[in-house]
mmCIF file of C-alpha atoms in Angstrom:
data_model
loop_
_atom_site.group_PDB
_atom_site.id
_atom_site.type_symbol
_atom_site.label_atom_id
_atom_site.label_comp_id
_atom_site.label_asym_id
_atom_site.label_seq_id
_atom_site.Cartn_x
_atom_site.Cartn_y
_atom_site.Cartn_z
ATOM 1 C CA MET M 1253 11.979 30.582 -37.148
ATOM 2 C CA SER M 1254 15.459 31.926 -36.328
ATOM 3 C CA VAL M 1255 15.982 34.776 -33.877
ATOM 4 C CA HIS M 1256 18.837 36.183 -31.825
ATOM 5 C CA ILE M 1257 18.230 36.526 -28.085
ATOM 6 C CA ASN M 1258 20.855 38.557 -26.230
ATOM 7 C CA GLY M 1259 23.194 37.892 -29.153
ATOM 8 C CA GLU M 1260 22.681 34.113 -29.182
ATOM 9 C CA PRO M 1261 20.933 32.364 -32.101
ATOM 10 C CA LYS M 1262 17.785 30.438 -31.167
ATOM 11 C CA GLU M 1263 15.383 28.352 -33.259
ATOM 12 C CA PHE M 1264 11.639 27.989 -32.711
ATOM 13 C CA LEU M 1265 9.181 25.881 -34.677
ATOM 14 C CA GLU M 1266 6.321 28.377 -34.679
ATOM 15 C CA PRO M 1267 5.774 32.144 -34.434
ATOM 16 C CA LEU M 1268 5.571 33.458 -30.871
ATOM 17 C CA SER M 1269 4.416 36.517 -29.005
ATOM 18 C CA VAL M 1270 6.812 38.115 -26.524
ATOM 19 C CA SER M 1271 4.772 36.533 -23.683
ATOM 20 C CA GLU M 1272 5.012 33.080 -25.263
ATOM 21 C CA LEU M 1273 8.744 33.542 -25.796
ATOM 22 C CA LEU M 1274 9.253 34.395 -22.117
ATOM 23 C CA LYS M 1275 7.298 31.273 -21.110
ATOM 24 C CA LYS M 1276 9.444 29.087 -23.376
ATOM 25 C CA LEU M 1277 12.562 30.613 -21.829
ATOM 26 C CA ASN M 1278 11.172 30.164 -18.282
ATOM 27 C CA SER M 1279 11.438 33.903 -17.636
ATOM 28 C CA SER M 1280 9.027 35.969 -15.599
ATOM 29 C CA SER M 1281 7.540 38.917 -17.420
ATOM 30 C CA LEU M 1282 7.271 40.875 -14.155
ATOM 31 C CA TYR M 1283 10.875 41.986 -13.886
ATOM 32 C CA VAL M 1284 12.208 42.216 -17.430
ATOM 33 C CA ALA M 1285 12.579 44.801 -20.131
ATOM 34 C CA ILE M 1286 12.314 43.561 -23.710
ATOM 35 C CA ALA M 1287 13.571 45.193 -26.876
ATOM 36 C CA VAL M 1288 12.795 43.766 -30.308
ATOM 37 C CA ASN M 1289 15.008 45.146 -33.060
ATOM 38 C CA GLN M 1290 16.086 47.964 -30.718
ATOM 39 C CA THR M 1291 12.490 48.979 -29.930
ATOM 40 C CA VAL M 1292 11.438 48.652 -26.280
ATOM 41 C CA ILE M 1293 8.173 46.756 -25.895
ATOM 42 C CA PRO M 1294 5.961 47.835 -22.965
ATOM 43 C CA PRO M 1295 4.747 44.953 -20.760
ATOM 44 C CA SER M 1296 1.160 45.787 -21.724
ATOM 45 C CA GLU M 1297 2.058 44.772 -25.310
ATOM 46 C CA PHE M 1298 3.939 41.515 -24.554
ATOM 47 C CA SER M 1299 0.953 39.336 -25.471
ATOM 48 C CA THR M 1300 0.184 41.173 -28.722
ATOM 49 C CA THR M 1301 3.719 41.737 -30.040
ATOM 50 C CA GLN M 1302 4.740 38.944 -32.400
ATOM 51 C CA ILE M 1303 8.325 37.805 -32.837
ATOM 52 C CA SER M 1304 9.310 37.402 -36.493
ATOM 53 C CA ASP M 1305 12.003 35.416 -38.242
ATOM 54 C CA LEU M 1306 15.449 37.043 -37.918
ATOM 55 C CA ASP M 1307 14.368 39.408 -35.110
ATOM 56 C CA HIS M 1308 16.991 40.535 -32.613
ATOM 57 C CA ILE M 1309 15.645 40.405 -29.062
ATOM 58 C CA GLU M 1310 17.267 41.757 -25.930
ATOM 59 C CA ILE M 1311 15.946 40.584 -22.563
ATOM 60 C CA LEU M 1312 17.169 42.739 -19.692
ATOM 61 C CA THR M 1313 16.725 41.867 -16.030
ATOM 62 C CA PRO M 1314 17.497 44.111 -13.060
ATOM 63 C CA THR M 1315 20.677 43.331 -11.166
ATOM 64 C CA PRO M 1316 20.796 44.254 -7.482
ATOM 65 C CA GLY M 1317 23.863 45.962 -6.180
ATOM 66 C CA GLY M 1318 25.246 49.323 -5.532
#
């Protein structure tokens, strides 16, 4: 399965949920916003939203500063 994450191509052997994707990327789901194909996914749907071949995923993390 081929996807783009933050503009970078990535390959995975099996389909994944958003939660599983975050685990594979060693990212915490507590402080991220996820968009799949320009649709924001609420954290309550991370475990039920499946990533499909050729999806474009944006993972946004807060950046402290002022």
